[in-house]
Amino acid sequence: MNETINTNDNMGATLTRSGGIAESFLAPEALYTVQCVRDGKVIWEDSFHNTVMTLGKNDVLNKYFSNTAAGACYLGLISSTGYSAIAAADTMASHVGWTEAGNANAPTYTAPRKTLTAAWAAASSGSMSTSSAQSFAITGTGTVKGAFINIGGSSTIDNTTGILYSAGLFSGGDRAVINGDTLNVTVTLSA
């Protein structure tokens, strides 16, 4: 049996034209290795993976994303400015393939990053979503590529502290916005 937690987070953004962000990653899995030793000799050994139960998935989601002791959870936007790629090795301090929208990189929006910590509804069926859309009031023309989640950092745009949990791109390609637009973003995480 496999013990895996496949965690997915899905973000949807709406404007005049709707767009969505979807991404997933394979979370760590448990491998059990068992040896039977008799009189100092290995008689047999076996290894196996197991299944993570739905209640376990819910518990992990609730404790990591809704727990303020783990650090606040923030939502930010990815600019098209200087974009080349998102990489699994990216961190908040070093993501050379992309830039954050909102301050130095267009489009700008009314600060700060959106705080997700209290916005999560309780996990159910191995999934949790924000209970309402997080609104980004656009104040300057530009192109948005997607969004990211930061844990334990700061709500300040362009701040490089905390853990970059995930980053994803719109499935329908880049989205142009102008001053006065609003991006309403909901996030769904699935384990």
Coordinates of N, CA and C in Angstrom, one line a residue:
M1 N 0.8 -1.2 0.0 CA 0.0 0.0 0.0 C 0.9 1.2 0.0
N2 N 0.4 2.3 -0.5 CA 1.2 3.6 -0.6 C 0.6 4.5 0.5
E3 N 1.5 5.1 1.2 CA 1.1 6.2 2.1 C 1.6 7.5 1.5
T4 N 0.7 8.2 0.8 CA 1.1 9.4 0.2 C 0.0 10.5 0.5
I5 N 0.5 11.7 0.6 CA -0.4 12.8 0.7 C -0.2 13.6 -0.6
N6 N -1.1 13.5 -1.5 CA -1.0 14.3 -2.7 C -1.7 15.6 -2.4
T7 N -0.9 16.7 -2.2 CA -1.5 18.0 -1.8 C -1.6 18.8 -3.1
N8 N -2.7 19.3 -3.3 CA -3.0 20.2 -4.5 C -3.5 21.5 -3.9
D9 N -3.1 22.5 -4.6 CA -3.8 23.8 -4.3 C -4.3 24.4 -5.6
N10 N -5.5 24.8 -5.6 CA -6.1 25.4 -6.8 C -6.5 26.8 -6.4
M11 N -6.2 27.7 -7.3 CA -6.6 29.1 -7.1 C -7.4 29.5 -8.3
G12 N -8.4 30.2 -8.1 CA -9.2 30.7 -9.2 C -9.3 32.2 -9.1
A13 N -9.0 32.9 -10.2 CA -9.1 34.4 -10.2 C -10.2 34.8 -11.2
T14 N -11.0 35.7 -10.8 CA -12.0 36.2 -11.7 C -11.8 37.7 -12.0
L15 N -12.0 38.0 -13.2 CA -12.0 39.4 -13.7 C -13.1 39.5 -14.7
T16 N -13.1 40.4 -15.7 CA -14.1 40.3 -16.7 C -14.0 39.0 -17.4
R17 N -12.7 38.6 -17.7 CA -12.4 37.2 -18.2 C -11.9 36.4 -17.0
S18 N -12.5 35.3 -16.8 CA -12.1 34.5 -15.6 C -10.9 33.7 -16.0
G19 N -10.1 33.3 -15.0 CA -8.9 32.5 -15.1 C -8.7 31.7 -13.9
G20 N -7.9 30.7 -14.0 CA -7.7 29.8 -12.8 C -6.3 29.4 -12.7
I21 N -5.9 29.1 -11.5 CA -4.5 28.5 -11.3 C -4.7 27.2 -10.6
A22 N -4.0 26.2 -11.1 CA -4.0 24.9 -10.5 C -2.6 24.4 -10.5
E23 N -2.3 23.7 -9.4 CA -1.0 23.1 -9.2 C -1.1 22.0 -8.2
S24 N -0.1 21.1 -8.3 CA -0.1 20.0 -7.3 C 1.3 19.6 -7.1
F25 N 1.5 18.9 -6.0 CA 2.8 18.3 -5.7 C 2.6 17.1 -4.9
L26 N 3.6 16.2 -4.9 CA 3.5 15.0 -4.2 C 4.2 15.2 -2.8
A27 N 3.5 15.1 -1.8 CA 4.0 15.3 -0.4 C 4.8 14.1 0.0
P28 N 5.6 14.2 1.1 CA 6.3 13.1 1.6 C 5.4 11.9 1.9
E29 N 6.0 10.7 1.6 CA 5.2 9.5 1.9 C 6.0 8.6 2.9
A30 N 5.3 7.8 3.6 CA 6.0 6.9 4.6 C 6.4 5.6 4.0
L31 N 7.6 5.1 4.2 CA 8.0 3.8 3.8 C 8.4 3.1 5.1
Y32 N 7.7 2.0 5.4 CA 8.0 1.2 6.6 C 8.9 0.0 6.1
T33 N 10.0 -0.1 6.8 CA 10.9 -1.2 6.6 C 11.0 -2.1 7.8
V34 N 10.7 -3.4 7.7 CA 10.7 -4.2 8.9 C 11.6 -5.4 8.7
Q35 N 12.4 -5.7 9.7 CA 13.3 -6.8 9.7 C 13.0 -7.7 10.9
C36 N 13.0 -9.0 10.7 CA 12.8 -10.0 11.7 C 14.2 -10.6 12.0
V37 N 14.7 -10.4 13.2 CA 16.1 -10.9 13.5 C 15.9 -12.0 14.6
R38 N 16.5 -13.2 14.3 CA 16.5 -14.3 15.2 C 17.9 -14.8 15.4
D39 N 18.3 -14.9 16.6 CA 19.7 -15.4 16.9 C 20.7 -14.6 16.2
G40 N 20.5 -13.3 16.1 CA 21.5 -12.4 15.4 C 21.5 -12.4 13.9
K41 N 20.6 -13.2 13.3 CA 20.5 -13.3 11.8 C 19.1 -12.8 11.4
V42 N 19.2 -12.1 10.2 CA 18.0 -11.6 9.6 C 17.2 -12.7 9.0
I43 N 16.0 -13.0 9.5 CA 15.2 -14.1 8.9 C 14.4 -13.7 7.7
W44 N 13.9 -12.5 7.9 CA 13.1 -11.9 6.7 C 13.1 -10.4 6.9
E45 N 12.8 -9.8 5.8 CA 12.5 -8.3 5.9 C 11.5 -8.0 4.8
D46 N 10.9 -6.9 5.0 CA 9.8 -6.5 4.1 C 9.7 -4.9 4.2
S47 N 9.2 -4.3 3.2 CA 8.9 -2.9 3.3 C 7.5 -2.6 2.6
F48 N 6.9 -1.6 3.1 CA 5.6 -1.3 2.5 C 5.3 0.2 2.7
H49 N 4.4 0.7 1.9 CA 3.8 2.1 2.0 C 2.4 1.9 2.5
N50 N 1.8 2.9 3.1 CA 0.5 2.7 3.6 C -0.4 3.9 3.1
T51 N -1.6 3.9 3.5 CA -2.6 4.9 3.1 C -2.8 5.9 4.1
V52 N -2.8 7.2 3.7 CA -3.1 8.3 4.7 C -4.6 8.5 4.7
M53 N -5.2 8.4 5.9 CA -6.6 8.5 6.0 C -7.1 9.9 5.8
T54 N -8.4 10.0 5.4 CA -9.0 11.3 5.2 C -8.9 12.2 6.4
L55 N -9.1 11.7 7.6 CA -9.0 12.5 8.8 C -7.6 13.0 9.1
G56 N -6.6 12.1 8.7 CA -5.2 12.6 8.8 C -4.9 13.7 7.8
K57 N -5.4 13.6 6.6 CA -5.2 14.7 5.6 C -5.9 16.0 6.1
N58 N -7.1 15.9 6.6 CA -7.8 17.0 7.2 C -7.0 17.7 8.3
D59 N -6.4 16.8 9.2 CA -5.7 17.3 10.3 C -4.4 18.1 9.9
V60 N -3.7 17.5 8.9 CA -2.5 18.1 8.4 C -2.8 19.5 7.7
L61 N -3.9 19.5 6.9 CA -4.3 20.8 6.3 C -4.7 21.8 7.4
N62 N -5.5 21.4 8.3 CA -5.9 22.4 9.4 C -4.8 22.9 10.2
K63 N -3.9 22.0 10.6 CA -2.8 22.4 11.5 C -1.7 23.2 10.8
Y64 N -1.5 23.0 9.5 CA -0.5 23.7 8.9 C -0.9 25.1 8.3
F65 N -2.1 25.1 7.7 CA -2.5 26.3 7.0 C -3.4 27.2 7.9
S66 N -4.2 26.6 8.8 CA -5.0 27.5 9.6 C -4.4 27.8 11.0
N67 N -3.3 27.2 11.4 CA -2.7 27.4 12.7 C -1.8 28.6 12.7
T68 N -2.2 29.6 13.4 CA -1.3 30.8 13.4 C 0.0 30.6 14.1
A69 N 0.1 29.5 14.9 CA 1.4 29.2 15.6 C 2.4 28.8 14.5
A70 N 2.0 28.3 13.4 CA 2.9 27.9 12.3 C 3.3 29.1 11.5
G71 N 2.6 30.2 11.7 CA 2.9 31.4 11.0 C 1.8 31.8 10.1
A72 N 1.5 33.0 9.8 CA 0.4 33.4 9.0 C 0.7 33.0 7.6
C73 N -0.4 32.8 6.8 CA -0.4 32.3 5.5 C -0.8 33.5 4.6
Y74 N 0.0 33.8 3.6 CA -0.3 35.0 2.7 C -0.4 34.6 1.3
L75 N -1.2 35.4 0.5 CA -1.4 35.2 -0.9 C -0.9 36.4 -1.6
G76 N -0.1 36.1 -2.7 CA 0.4 37.2 -3.5 C 0.3 36.9 -5.0
L77 N 0.5 37.9 -5.8 CA 0.4 37.7 -7.2 C 1.7 37.7 -7.9
I78 N 1.8 36.9 -9.0 CA 3.0 36.8 -9.8 C 2.9 37.8 -11.0
S79 N 3.9 38.6 -11.2 CA 4.0 39.5 -12.4 C 4.5 38.8 -13.6
S80 N 4.2 39.4 -14.8 CA 4.8 38.9 -16.0 C 6.2 39.5 -16.2
T81 N 6.5 40.5 -15.4 CA 7.8 41.3 -15.6 C 9.0 40.3 -15.2
G82 N 9.8 40.1 -16.2 CA 11.0 39.3 -16.0 C 10.8 37.8 -15.8
Y83 N 9.6 37.4 -16.2 CA 9.2 36.0 -16.0 C 10.0 35.0 -16.9
S84 N 10.5 33.9 -16.3 CA 11.1 32.8 -17.2 C 10.5 31.5 -16.7
A85 N 10.4 31.3 -15.4 CA 10.0 29.9 -15.0 C 9.7 29.9 -13.5
I86 N 8.9 29.0 -13.0 CA 8.8 28.7 -11.6 C 9.5 27.4 -11.4
A87 N 10.3 27.3 -10.3 CA 11.1 26.1 -10.1 C 10.8 25.6 -8.7
A88 N 10.8 24.2 -8.5 CA 10.6 23.6 -7.2 C 11.6 24.1 -6.2
A89 N 12.7 24.5 -6.6 CA 13.8 25.0 -5.7 C 13.6 26.5 -5.3
D90 N 12.6 27.2 -5.8 CA 12.3 28.6 -5.5 C 12.1 28.7 -4.0
T91 N 12.5 29.8 -3.4 CA 12.2 30.2 -2.1 C 11.7 31.6 -2.1
M92 N 11.2 32.1 -1.0 CA 10.8 33.5 -0.9 C 12.0 34.4 -1.1
A93 N 13.1 34.1 -0.7 CA 14.3 34.9 -0.8 C 15.0 34.8 -2.2
S94 N 14.7 33.7 -2.9 CA 15.4 33.4 -4.2 C 14.4 32.7 -5.1
H95 N 13.8 33.5 -6.0 CA 13.0 33.0 -7.1 C 13.3 33.7 -8.3
V96 N 14.4 33.4 -8.9 CA 15.0 34.2 -10.0 C 14.2 34.2 -11.3
G97 N 13.3 33.2 -11.4 CA 12.5 33.1 -12.6 C 11.2 33.9 -12.7
W98 N 10.9 34.5 -11.5 CA 9.7 35.3 -11.5 C 9.8 36.4 -10.5
T99 N 8.9 37.4 -10.6 CA 8.8 38.5 -9.7 C 7.4 38.6 -9.1
E100 N 7.3 39.3 -8.0 CA 6.0 39.5 -7.4 C 5.4 40.8 -7.9
A101 N 4.1 40.7 -8.2 CA 3.4 41.9 -8.7 C 3.0 42.7 -7.4
G102 N 2.7 44.0 -7.7 CA 2.1 44.8 -6.6 C 2.9 46.0 -6.2
N103 N 4.2 46.0 -6.3 CA 5.0 47.1 -5.9 C 5.9 47.6 -7.0
A104 N 7.1 46.9 -7.0 CA 8.1 47.3 -8.0 C 7.8 46.7 -9.4
N105 N 6.9 45.7 -9.5 CA 6.6 45.1 -10.7 C 5.1 45.2 -11.0
A106 N 4.8 45.6 -12.2 CA 3.4 45.7 -12.6 C 2.7 44.3 -12.7
P107 N 1.4 44.3 -12.5 CA 0.5 45.4 -12.1 C 0.6 45.6 -10.6
T108 N 0.3 46.9 -10.2 CA 0.3 47.2 -8.8 C -1.1 47.0 -8.3
Y109 N -1.2 46.7 -6.9 CA -2.5 46.6 -6.3 C -2.4 47.2 -4.9
T110 N -3.6 47.4 -4.3 CA -3.7 48.0 -3.0 C -3.1 46.9 -2.0
A111 N -2.0 47.3 -1.3 CA -1.3 46.5 -0.3 C -2.2 46.2 0.9
P112 N -1.9 45.2 1.6 CA -0.8 44.3 1.6 C -1.2 43.0 0.9
R113 N -0.3 42.0 0.9 CA -0.7 40.6 0.4 C -1.9 40.2 1.2
K114 N -2.7 39.3 0.7 CA -3.9 38.9 1.4 C -3.5 37.8 2.4
T115 N -4.1 37.9 3.6 CA -3.9 37.0 4.7 C -4.9 35.9 4.6
L116 N -4.4 34.6 4.4 CA -5.3 33.5 4.3 C -5.5 32.7 5.6
T117 N -4.7 32.9 6.6 CA -4.7 32.1 7.8 C -6.1 32.0 8.4
A118 N -6.8 33.1 8.6 CA -8.2 33.0 9.1 C -9.3 32.8 8.1
A119 N -8.9 32.9 6.8 CA -9.8 32.7 5.7 C -10.2 31.3 5.3
W120 N -9.4 30.3 5.8 CA -9.6 28.9 5.5 C -10.9 28.4 6.2
A121 N -11.7 27.7 5.5 CA -12.8 26.9 6.1 C -12.1 25.6 6.6
A122 N -12.7 25.0 7.5 CA -12.1 23.7 8.1 C -12.1 22.7 7.0
A123 N -11.0 21.9 7.0 CA -10.8 20.8 6.0 C -11.8 19.8 6.1
S124 N -12.3 19.3 5.0 CA -13.2 18.2 4.9 C -12.9 17.4 3.7
S125 N -13.1 16.1 3.8 CA -12.8 15.1 2.7 C -11.4 15.3 2.1
G126 N -10.4 15.7 2.9 CA -9.1 15.9 2.4 C -8.9 17.1 1.6
S127 N -9.7 18.1 1.8 CA -9.6 19.4 1.1 C -10.0 20.6 2.0
M128 N -9.4 21.7 1.7 CA -9.9 22.9 2.4 C -9.8 24.1 1.4
S129 N -10.7 25.1 1.6 CA -10.8 26.2 0.7 C -10.9 27.5 1.5
T130 N -10.5 28.6 0.9 CA -10.8 29.9 1.6 C -12.3 30.0 1.6
S131 N -12.8 30.5 2.7 CA -14.3 30.7 2.9 C -14.9 31.8 2.0
S132 N -14.0 32.7 1.6 CA -14.4 33.8 0.7 C -13.3 34.1 -0.2
A133 N -13.6 34.8 -1.3 CA -12.5 35.2 -2.2 C -11.7 36.3 -1.6
Q134 N -10.4 36.3 -1.9 CA -9.5 37.4 -1.5 C -9.4 38.4 -2.6
S135 N -9.7 39.6 -2.3 CA -9.8 40.6 -3.4 C -8.5 41.5 -3.5
F136 N -8.0 41.6 -4.7 CA -6.8 42.4 -5.0 C -7.4 43.6 -5.9
A137 N -7.3 44.8 -5.3 CA -7.8 46.0 -6.0 C -6.6 46.5 -6.9
I138 N -6.7 46.3 -8.2 CA -5.6 46.7 -9.1 C -5.6 48.2 -9.2
T139 N -4.4 48.8 -9.1 CA -4.2 50.2 -9.1 C -3.3 50.6 -10.3
G140 N -2.7 49.7 -11.0 CA -1.9 50.0 -12.2 C -1.9 48.9 -13.2
T141 N -1.9 49.3 -14.5 CA -2.0 48.4 -15.6 C -0.8 47.4 -15.6
G142 N -1.0 46.2 -16.0 CA 0.0 45.2 -16.1 C -0.5 43.8 -16.4
T143 N 0.3 42.8 -16.4 CA 0.0 41.5 -16.7 C 0.3 40.5 -15.5
V144 N -0.7 39.8 -15.1 CA -0.6 38.8 -14.0 C -0.4 37.5 -14.6
K145 N 0.6 36.7 -14.1 CA 0.8 35.3 -14.6 C 0.2 34.3 -13.7
G146 N 0.0 34.6 -12.4 CA -0.5 33.6 -11.4 C -0.4 34.1 -10.0
A147 N -0.3 33.2 -9.1 CA -0.2 33.6 -7.6 C 0.7 32.6 -6.9
F148 N 0.9 33.0 -5.6 CA 1.8 32.2 -4.7 C 1.2 32.3 -3.3
I149 N 1.7 31.3 -2.5 CA 1.3 31.2 -1.1 C 2.6 31.3 -0.3
N150 N 2.7 32.2 0.7 CA 3.8 32.3 1.6 C 3.3 32.0 3.0
I151 N 4.1 31.2 3.7 CA 3.8 30.8 5.1 C 4.8 31.4 6.1
G152 N 4.4 32.0 7.1 CA 5.3 32.5 8.1 C 6.1 33.7 7.8
G153 N 5.8 34.4 6.7 CA 6.5 35.5 6.2 C 5.8 36.8 6.7
S154 N 5.6 37.7 5.7 CA 5.0 39.0 6.0 C 4.0 39.3 5.0
S155 N 3.0 40.2 5.3 CA 2.0 40.6 4.4 C 2.5 41.7 3.5
T156 N 3.8 42.2 3.7 CA 4.3 43.3 2.9 C 4.7 42.7 1.6
I157 N 4.3 43.4 0.5 CA 4.6 43.1 -0.8 C 6.1 43.1 -1.0
D158 N 6.7 42.2 -1.7 CA 8.1 42.0 -2.0 C 9.0 41.6 -0.8
N159 N 8.3 41.3 0.4 CA 9.1 40.8 1.5 C 9.5 39.4 1.2
T160 N 10.8 39.1 1.6 CA 11.4 37.8 1.2 C 11.5 36.8 2.4
T161 N 10.8 37.1 3.5 CA 10.8 36.1 4.6 C 9.7 35.1 4.5
G162 N 9.9 34.0 5.3 CA 8.9 33.0 5.3 C 9.2 31.9 4.3
I163 N 8.3 31.0 4.2 CA 8.4 29.8 3.3 C 7.5 30.0 2.1
L164 N 8.1 29.9 1.0 CA 7.3 29.9 -0.3 C 6.7 28.5 -0.4
Y165 N 5.4 28.4 -0.1 CA 4.8 27.1 -0.1 C 4.5 26.6 -1.5
S166 N 3.9 27.5 -2.3 CA 3.6 27.1 -3.7 C 3.5 28.4 -4.6
A167 N 3.6 28.1 -5.9 CA 3.4 29.2 -6.9 C 2.9 28.5 -8.1
G168 N 1.9 29.2 -8.8 CA 1.3 28.6 -9.9 C 0.9 29.6 -10.9
L169 N 0.7 29.2 -12.2 CA 0.3 30.0 -13.3 C -1.1 29.8 -13.7
F170 N -1.8 30.8 -14.3 CA -3.1 30.7 -14.8 C -3.1 29.6 -15.9
S171 N -4.1 28.7 -15.9 CA -4.1 27.7 -16.9 C -4.4 28.2 -18.3
G172 N -5.1 29.4 -18.4 CA -5.4 30.0 -19.7 C -4.4 31.0 -20.2
G173 N -3.2 31.1 -19.5 CA -2.2 32.0 -20.0 C -2.3 33.3 -19.2
D174 N -1.4 34.3 -19.5 CA -1.3 35.5 -18.8 C -2.6 36.3 -18.9
R175 N -2.9 37.1 -17.8 CA -4.1 37.9 -17.8 C -3.8 39.4 -17.6
A176 N -4.2 40.2 -18.6 CA -4.0 41.7 -18.5 C -5.0 42.3 -17.6
V177 N -4.6 43.3 -16.8 CA -5.5 44.0 -15.9 C -5.2 45.5 -16.0
I178 N -6.1 46.3 -15.7 CA -6.0 47.7 -15.7 C -6.4 48.3 -14.4
N179 N -6.0 49.6 -14.1 CA -6.4 50.3 -12.9 C -7.9 50.2 -12.8
G180 N -8.4 49.9 -11.6 CA -9.8 49.8 -11.3 C -10.3 48.4 -11.3
D181 N -9.6 47.4 -11.9 CA -10.0 46.0 -11.9 C -9.9 45.4 -10.5
T182 N -10.6 44.3 -10.3 CA -10.4 43.6 -9.0 C -10.2 42.1 -9.4
L183 N -9.2 41.5 -8.8 CA -9.0 40.1 -8.9 C -9.5 39.5 -7.6
N184 N -10.5 38.6 -7.8 CA -11.1 37.8 -6.6 C -10.5 36.4 -6.7
V185 N -9.7 36.0 -5.7 CA -9.0 34.8 -5.7 C -9.4 33.9 -4.6
T186 N -9.8 32.7 -4.9 CA -10.1 31.6 -3.9 C -9.1 30.6 -4.1
V187 N -8.7 29.9 -3.0 CA -7.7 28.9 -3.0 C -8.3 27.6 -2.4
T188 N -8.1 26.5 -3.1 CA -8.5 25.2 -2.6 C -7.3 24.3 -2.5
L189 N -7.0 23.7 -1.3 CA -5.9 22.8 -1.1 C -6.5 21.4 -0.9
S190 N -5.9 20.4 -1.6 CA -6.4 19.1 -1.5 C -5.2 18.2 -1.1
A191 N -5.4 17.3 -0.2 CA -4.4 16.4 0.2 C -4.7 15.0 -0.3

